[in-house]
mmCIF file of C-alpha atoms and ligand atoms in Angstrom:
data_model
loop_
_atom_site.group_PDB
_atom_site.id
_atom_site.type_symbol
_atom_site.label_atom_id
_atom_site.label_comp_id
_atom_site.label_asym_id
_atom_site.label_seq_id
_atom_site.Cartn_x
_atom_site.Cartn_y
_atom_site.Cartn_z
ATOM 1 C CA UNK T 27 -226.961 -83.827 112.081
ATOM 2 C CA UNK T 28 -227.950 -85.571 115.180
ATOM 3 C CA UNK T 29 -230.898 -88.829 114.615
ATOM 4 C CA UNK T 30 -233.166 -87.101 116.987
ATOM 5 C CA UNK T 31 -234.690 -84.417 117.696
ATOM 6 C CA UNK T 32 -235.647 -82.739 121.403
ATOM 7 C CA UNK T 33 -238.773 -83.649 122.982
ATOM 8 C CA UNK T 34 -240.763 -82.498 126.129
ATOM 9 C CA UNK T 35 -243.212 -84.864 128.149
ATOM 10 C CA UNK T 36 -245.804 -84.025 130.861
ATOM 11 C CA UNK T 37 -245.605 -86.042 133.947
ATOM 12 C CA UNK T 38 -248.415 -85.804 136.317
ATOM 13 C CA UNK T 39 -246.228 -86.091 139.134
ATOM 14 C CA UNK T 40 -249.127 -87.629 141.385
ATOM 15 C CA UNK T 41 -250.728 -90.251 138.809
ATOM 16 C CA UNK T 42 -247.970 -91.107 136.365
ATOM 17 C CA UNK T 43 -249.675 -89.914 133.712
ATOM 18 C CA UNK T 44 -247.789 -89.010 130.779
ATOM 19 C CA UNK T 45 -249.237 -86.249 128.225
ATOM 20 C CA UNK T 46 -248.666 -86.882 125.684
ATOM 21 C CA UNK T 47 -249.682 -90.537 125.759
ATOM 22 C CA UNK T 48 -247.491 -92.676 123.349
ATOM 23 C CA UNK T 49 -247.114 -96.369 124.265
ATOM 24 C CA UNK T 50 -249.549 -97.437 126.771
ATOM 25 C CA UNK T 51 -249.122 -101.360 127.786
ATOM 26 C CA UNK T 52 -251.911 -103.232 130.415
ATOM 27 C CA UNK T 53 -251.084 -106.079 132.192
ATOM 28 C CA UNK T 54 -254.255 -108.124 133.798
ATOM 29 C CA UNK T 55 -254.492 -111.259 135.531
ATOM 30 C CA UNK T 56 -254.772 -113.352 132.967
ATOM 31 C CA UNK T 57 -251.295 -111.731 131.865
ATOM 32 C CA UNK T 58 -249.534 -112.743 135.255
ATOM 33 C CA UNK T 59 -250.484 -116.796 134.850
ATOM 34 C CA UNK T 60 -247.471 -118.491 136.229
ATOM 35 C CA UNK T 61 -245.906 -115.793 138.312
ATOM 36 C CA UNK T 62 -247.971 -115.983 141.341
ATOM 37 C CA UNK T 63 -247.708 -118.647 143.611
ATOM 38 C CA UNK T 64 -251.464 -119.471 143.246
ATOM 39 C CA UNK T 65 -253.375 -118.778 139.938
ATOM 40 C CA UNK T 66 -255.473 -115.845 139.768
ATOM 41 C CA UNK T 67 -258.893 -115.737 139.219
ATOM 42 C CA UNK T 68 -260.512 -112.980 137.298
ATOM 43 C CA UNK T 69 -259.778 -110.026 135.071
ATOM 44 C CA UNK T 70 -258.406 -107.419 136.920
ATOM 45 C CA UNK T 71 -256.399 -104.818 135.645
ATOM 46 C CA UNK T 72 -252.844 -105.072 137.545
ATOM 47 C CA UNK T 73 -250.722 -102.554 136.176
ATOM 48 C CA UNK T 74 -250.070 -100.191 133.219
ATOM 49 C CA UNK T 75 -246.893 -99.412 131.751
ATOM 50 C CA UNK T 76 -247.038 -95.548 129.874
ATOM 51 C CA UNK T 77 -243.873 -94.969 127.707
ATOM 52 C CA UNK T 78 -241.822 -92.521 125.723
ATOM 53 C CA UNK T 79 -240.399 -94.165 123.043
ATOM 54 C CA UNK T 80 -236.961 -93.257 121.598
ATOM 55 C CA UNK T 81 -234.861 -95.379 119.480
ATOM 56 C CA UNK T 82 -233.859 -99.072 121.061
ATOM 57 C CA UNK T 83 -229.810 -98.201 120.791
ATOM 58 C CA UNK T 84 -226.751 -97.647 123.636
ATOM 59 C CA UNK T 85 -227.233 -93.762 122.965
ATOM 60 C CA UNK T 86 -230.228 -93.080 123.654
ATOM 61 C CA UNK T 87 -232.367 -93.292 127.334
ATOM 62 C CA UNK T 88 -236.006 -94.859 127.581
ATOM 63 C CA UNK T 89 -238.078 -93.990 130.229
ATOM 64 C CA UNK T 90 -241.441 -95.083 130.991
ATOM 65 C CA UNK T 91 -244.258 -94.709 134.121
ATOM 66 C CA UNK T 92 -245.582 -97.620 135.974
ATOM 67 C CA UNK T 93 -249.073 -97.981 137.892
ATOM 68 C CA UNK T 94 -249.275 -100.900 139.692
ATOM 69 C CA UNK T 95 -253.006 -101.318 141.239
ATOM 70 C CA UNK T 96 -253.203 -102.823 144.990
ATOM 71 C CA UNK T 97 -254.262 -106.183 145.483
ATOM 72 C CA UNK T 98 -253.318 -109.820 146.276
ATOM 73 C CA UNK T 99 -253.814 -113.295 144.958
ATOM 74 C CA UNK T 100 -254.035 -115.598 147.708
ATOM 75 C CA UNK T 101 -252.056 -112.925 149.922
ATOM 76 C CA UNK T 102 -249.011 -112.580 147.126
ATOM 77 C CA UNK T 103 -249.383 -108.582 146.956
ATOM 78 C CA UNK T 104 -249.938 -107.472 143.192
ATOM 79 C CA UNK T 105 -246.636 -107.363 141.682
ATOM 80 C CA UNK T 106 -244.912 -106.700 137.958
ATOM 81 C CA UNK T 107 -243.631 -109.606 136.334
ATOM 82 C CA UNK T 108 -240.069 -108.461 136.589
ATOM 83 C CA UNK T 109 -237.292 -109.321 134.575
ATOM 84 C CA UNK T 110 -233.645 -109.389 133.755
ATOM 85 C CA UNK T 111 -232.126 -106.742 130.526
ATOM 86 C CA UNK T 112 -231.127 -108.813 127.628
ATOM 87 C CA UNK T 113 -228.314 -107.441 128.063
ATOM 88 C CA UNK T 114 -227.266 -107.879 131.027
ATOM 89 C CA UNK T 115 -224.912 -105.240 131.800
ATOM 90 C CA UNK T 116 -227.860 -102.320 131.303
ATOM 91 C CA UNK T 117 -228.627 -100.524 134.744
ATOM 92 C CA UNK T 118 -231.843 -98.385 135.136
ATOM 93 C CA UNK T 119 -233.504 -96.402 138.170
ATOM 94 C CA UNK T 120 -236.885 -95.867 139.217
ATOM 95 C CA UNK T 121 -237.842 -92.848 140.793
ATOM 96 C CA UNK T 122 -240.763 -93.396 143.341
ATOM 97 C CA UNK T 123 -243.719 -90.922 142.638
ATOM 98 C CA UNK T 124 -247.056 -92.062 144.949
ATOM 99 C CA UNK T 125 -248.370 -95.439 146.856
ATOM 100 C CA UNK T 126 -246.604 -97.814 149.481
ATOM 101 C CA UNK T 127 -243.673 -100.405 147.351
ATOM 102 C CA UNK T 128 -241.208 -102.682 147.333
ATOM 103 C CA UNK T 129 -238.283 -103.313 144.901
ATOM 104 C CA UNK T 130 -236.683 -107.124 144.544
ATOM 105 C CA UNK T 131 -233.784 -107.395 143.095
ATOM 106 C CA UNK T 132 -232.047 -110.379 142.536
ATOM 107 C CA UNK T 133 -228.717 -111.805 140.553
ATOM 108 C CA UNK T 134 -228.363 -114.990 138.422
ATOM 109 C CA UNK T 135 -226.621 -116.539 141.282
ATOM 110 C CA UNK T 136 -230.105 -116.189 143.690
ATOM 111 C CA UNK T 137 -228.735 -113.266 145.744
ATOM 112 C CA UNK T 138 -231.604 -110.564 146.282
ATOM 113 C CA UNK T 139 -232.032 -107.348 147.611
ATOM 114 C CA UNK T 140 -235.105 -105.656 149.285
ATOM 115 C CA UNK T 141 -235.404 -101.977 148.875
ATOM 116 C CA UNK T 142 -238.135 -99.638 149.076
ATOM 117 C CA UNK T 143 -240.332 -97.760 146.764
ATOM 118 C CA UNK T 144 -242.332 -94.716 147.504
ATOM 119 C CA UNK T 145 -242.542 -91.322 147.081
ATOM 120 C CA UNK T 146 -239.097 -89.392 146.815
ATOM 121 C CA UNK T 147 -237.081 -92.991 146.733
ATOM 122 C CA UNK T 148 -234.584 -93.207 143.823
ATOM 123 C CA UNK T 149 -233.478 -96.994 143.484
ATOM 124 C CA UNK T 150 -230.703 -97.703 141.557
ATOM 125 C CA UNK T 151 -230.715 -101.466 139.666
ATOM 126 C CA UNK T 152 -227.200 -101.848 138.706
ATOM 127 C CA UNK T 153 -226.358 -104.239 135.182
ATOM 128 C CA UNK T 154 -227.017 -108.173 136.280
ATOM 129 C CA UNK T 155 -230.404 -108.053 138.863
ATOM 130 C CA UNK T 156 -233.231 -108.410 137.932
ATOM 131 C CA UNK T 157 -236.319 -106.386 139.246
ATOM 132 C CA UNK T 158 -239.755 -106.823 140.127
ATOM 133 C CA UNK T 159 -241.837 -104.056 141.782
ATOM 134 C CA UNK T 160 -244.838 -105.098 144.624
ATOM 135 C CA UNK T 161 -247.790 -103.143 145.515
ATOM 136 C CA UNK T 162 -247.630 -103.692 149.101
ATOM 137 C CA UNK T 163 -249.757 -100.025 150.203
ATOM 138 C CA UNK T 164 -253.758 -99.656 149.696
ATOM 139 C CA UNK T 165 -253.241 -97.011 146.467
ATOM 140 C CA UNK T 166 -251.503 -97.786 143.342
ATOM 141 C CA UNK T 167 -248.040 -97.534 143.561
ATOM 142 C CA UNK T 168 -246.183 -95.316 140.618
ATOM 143 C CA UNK T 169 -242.861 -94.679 139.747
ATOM 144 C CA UNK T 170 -240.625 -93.528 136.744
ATOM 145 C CA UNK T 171 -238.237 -95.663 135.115
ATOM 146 C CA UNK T 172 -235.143 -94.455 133.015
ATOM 147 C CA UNK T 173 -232.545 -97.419 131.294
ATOM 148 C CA UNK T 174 -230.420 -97.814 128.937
ATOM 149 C CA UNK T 175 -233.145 -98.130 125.287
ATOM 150 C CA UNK T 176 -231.425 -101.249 123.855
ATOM 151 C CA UNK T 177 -231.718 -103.105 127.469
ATOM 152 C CA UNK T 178 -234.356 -105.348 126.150
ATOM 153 C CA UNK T 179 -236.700 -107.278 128.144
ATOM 154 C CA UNK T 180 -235.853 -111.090 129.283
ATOM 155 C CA UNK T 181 -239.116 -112.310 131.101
ATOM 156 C CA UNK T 182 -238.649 -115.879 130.056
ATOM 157 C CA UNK T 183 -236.217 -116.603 133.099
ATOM 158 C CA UNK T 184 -238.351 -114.904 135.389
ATOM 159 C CA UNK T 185 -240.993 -117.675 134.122
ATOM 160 C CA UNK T 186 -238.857 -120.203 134.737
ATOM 161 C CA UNK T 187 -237.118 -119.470 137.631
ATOM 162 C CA UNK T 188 -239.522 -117.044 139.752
ATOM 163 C CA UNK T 189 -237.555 -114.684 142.445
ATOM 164 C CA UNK T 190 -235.524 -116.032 145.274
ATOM 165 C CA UNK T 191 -238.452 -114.175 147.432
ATOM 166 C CA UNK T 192 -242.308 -113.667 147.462
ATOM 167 C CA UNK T 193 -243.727 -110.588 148.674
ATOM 168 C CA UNK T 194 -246.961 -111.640 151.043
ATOM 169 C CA UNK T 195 -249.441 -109.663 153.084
ATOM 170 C CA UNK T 196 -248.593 -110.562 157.009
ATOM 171 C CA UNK T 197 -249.893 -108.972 160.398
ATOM 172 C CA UNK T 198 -247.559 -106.205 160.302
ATOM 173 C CA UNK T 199 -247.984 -105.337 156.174
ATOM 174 C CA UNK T 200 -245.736 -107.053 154.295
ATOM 175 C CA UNK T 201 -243.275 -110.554 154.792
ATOM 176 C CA UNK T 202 -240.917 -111.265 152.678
ATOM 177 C CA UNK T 203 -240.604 -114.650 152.824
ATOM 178 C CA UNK T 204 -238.248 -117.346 150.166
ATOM 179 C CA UNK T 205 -239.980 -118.552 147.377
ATOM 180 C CA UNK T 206 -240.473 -122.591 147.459
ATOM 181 C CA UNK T 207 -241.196 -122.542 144.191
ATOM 182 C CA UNK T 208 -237.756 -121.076 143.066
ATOM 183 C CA UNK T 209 -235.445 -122.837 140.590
ATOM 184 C CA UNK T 210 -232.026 -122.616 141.635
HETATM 185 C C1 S6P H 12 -238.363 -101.422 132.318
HETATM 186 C C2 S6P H 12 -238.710 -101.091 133.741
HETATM 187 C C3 S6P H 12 -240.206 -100.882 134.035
HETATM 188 C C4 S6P H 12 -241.014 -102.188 133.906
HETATM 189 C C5 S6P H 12 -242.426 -102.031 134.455
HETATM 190 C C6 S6P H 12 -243.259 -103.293 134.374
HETATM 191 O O1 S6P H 12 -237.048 -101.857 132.174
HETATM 192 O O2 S6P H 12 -238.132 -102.001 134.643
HETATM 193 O O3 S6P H 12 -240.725 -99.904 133.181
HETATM 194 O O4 S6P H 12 -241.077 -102.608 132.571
HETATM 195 O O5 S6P H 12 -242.366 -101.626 135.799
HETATM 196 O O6 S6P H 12 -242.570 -104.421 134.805
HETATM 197 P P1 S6P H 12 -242.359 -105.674 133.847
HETATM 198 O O7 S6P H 12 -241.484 -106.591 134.625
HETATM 199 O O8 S6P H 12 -243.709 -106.248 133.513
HETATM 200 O O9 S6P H 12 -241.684 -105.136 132.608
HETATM 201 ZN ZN1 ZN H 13 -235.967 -103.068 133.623
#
C-alpha cells in the first residue's frame, strides 16, 4: 500500500497562488536583519512562501510558490534569504511564472552563478549551490519551486557568510557587484 495518496493543487499561473492554501510562510523586514548590506527600516512585507506539504523523505517531491515584493534597502533589490540544502547533494528547479528576477547561485568554495528568472525560465540548482532569488523588476516576482522533501533548509551559513555577490539597483537596472561583506 503506498504512504500517500494522490493530490491535485491549483496554481494561479499569474499570482502564485495556490488553492488550496496549506503552508503559507511571510518574511518581512524585520525577518531579513543581517542579510542586507544596510539594515532595513520598517515592516514591509518582502516575500511569501505558499507550500504543498508532503512528507520530508528522499521519495517524495516538495514544491512550493514564491512572491517576492519589489523594493530595495539602500539600493540592495528585495531579495530571499537564500540558502544551502542540509543536505547538500539535493538539487531543485524553479520555474519562473511573472515579474523581472535574478537567481544567485553560489558553491562553498565562493564560485557563483547569475541566471535569470522570469516568466517561462526553468533554472536548474544542481546539489552543492546555494540560491537566493532578487526582485530586480517593478512587480513581484513569482516562481515555482520543486526539490527533493528531505533537502532541509541551512540559512545559518548564509548568515554568516552572505553571497559572493549583491544584487543593487544601477543606471541600467540591475549591477551585480561582489559583496565586501563576504566571508571567505
Ligand atoms: C526551497 C526553495 C524556495 C525558497 C523560497 C524562499 O528550497 O528554494 O521555495 O524557500 O524562495 O527563499 P528562502 O531562502 O527564504 O527559503
Ligand atoms: Zn532550496
Amino acid at each position: 500500500m503506498p504512504d500517500l495518496n494522490p493530490f491535485t493543487t491549483l496554481l494561479n499561473l499569474t499570482s502564485g497562488r495556490l488553492d488550496p492554501e496549506r503552508n503559507v510562510v511571510e518574511r518581512r523586514l524585520p525577518d531579513l536583519k543581517g542579510y542586507f548590506q544596510s539594515v532595513p527600516a520598517g515592516d514591509d512585507l518582502v516575500y511569501t512562501i505558499s507550500g504543498i506539504p508532503v512528507p520530508e523523505t528522499n521519495s517524495e517531491v516538495m514544491c512550493s510558490t514564491t512572491v517576492l515584493e519589489p523594493g530595495n534597502v539602500d539600493g540592495e533589490f528585495y531579495m530571499t534569504k537564500g540558502h544551502f540544502h542540509i543536505q547538500r547533494d539535493r538539487s531543485e528547479i524553479y520555474i519562473g511564472l511573472g515579474g523581472e528576477g535574478l537567481l544567485v547561485m553560489a558553491s562553498e568554495a565562493g564560485e557563483y552563478v547569475v541566471e535569470p528568472l522570469r516568466r517561462g525560465t526553468v533554472n536548474y540548482i544542481p546539489g552543492g549551490w546555494a540560491h537566493r532569488s532578487a526582485n530586480i523588476g517593478s512587480e513581484p516576482l513569482v516562481f515555482f519551486a520543486a526539490y527533493i522533501a528531505d533537502a532541509g533548509h541551512d540559512y545559518q551559513t548564509i548568515e554568516l557568510r552572505g553571497f559572493p555577490v549583491l544584487v543593487m539597483r544601477g543606471e541600467g537596472g540591475a549591477d551585480v557587484v561582489p559583496n565586501p561583506s563576504y566571508a571567505v
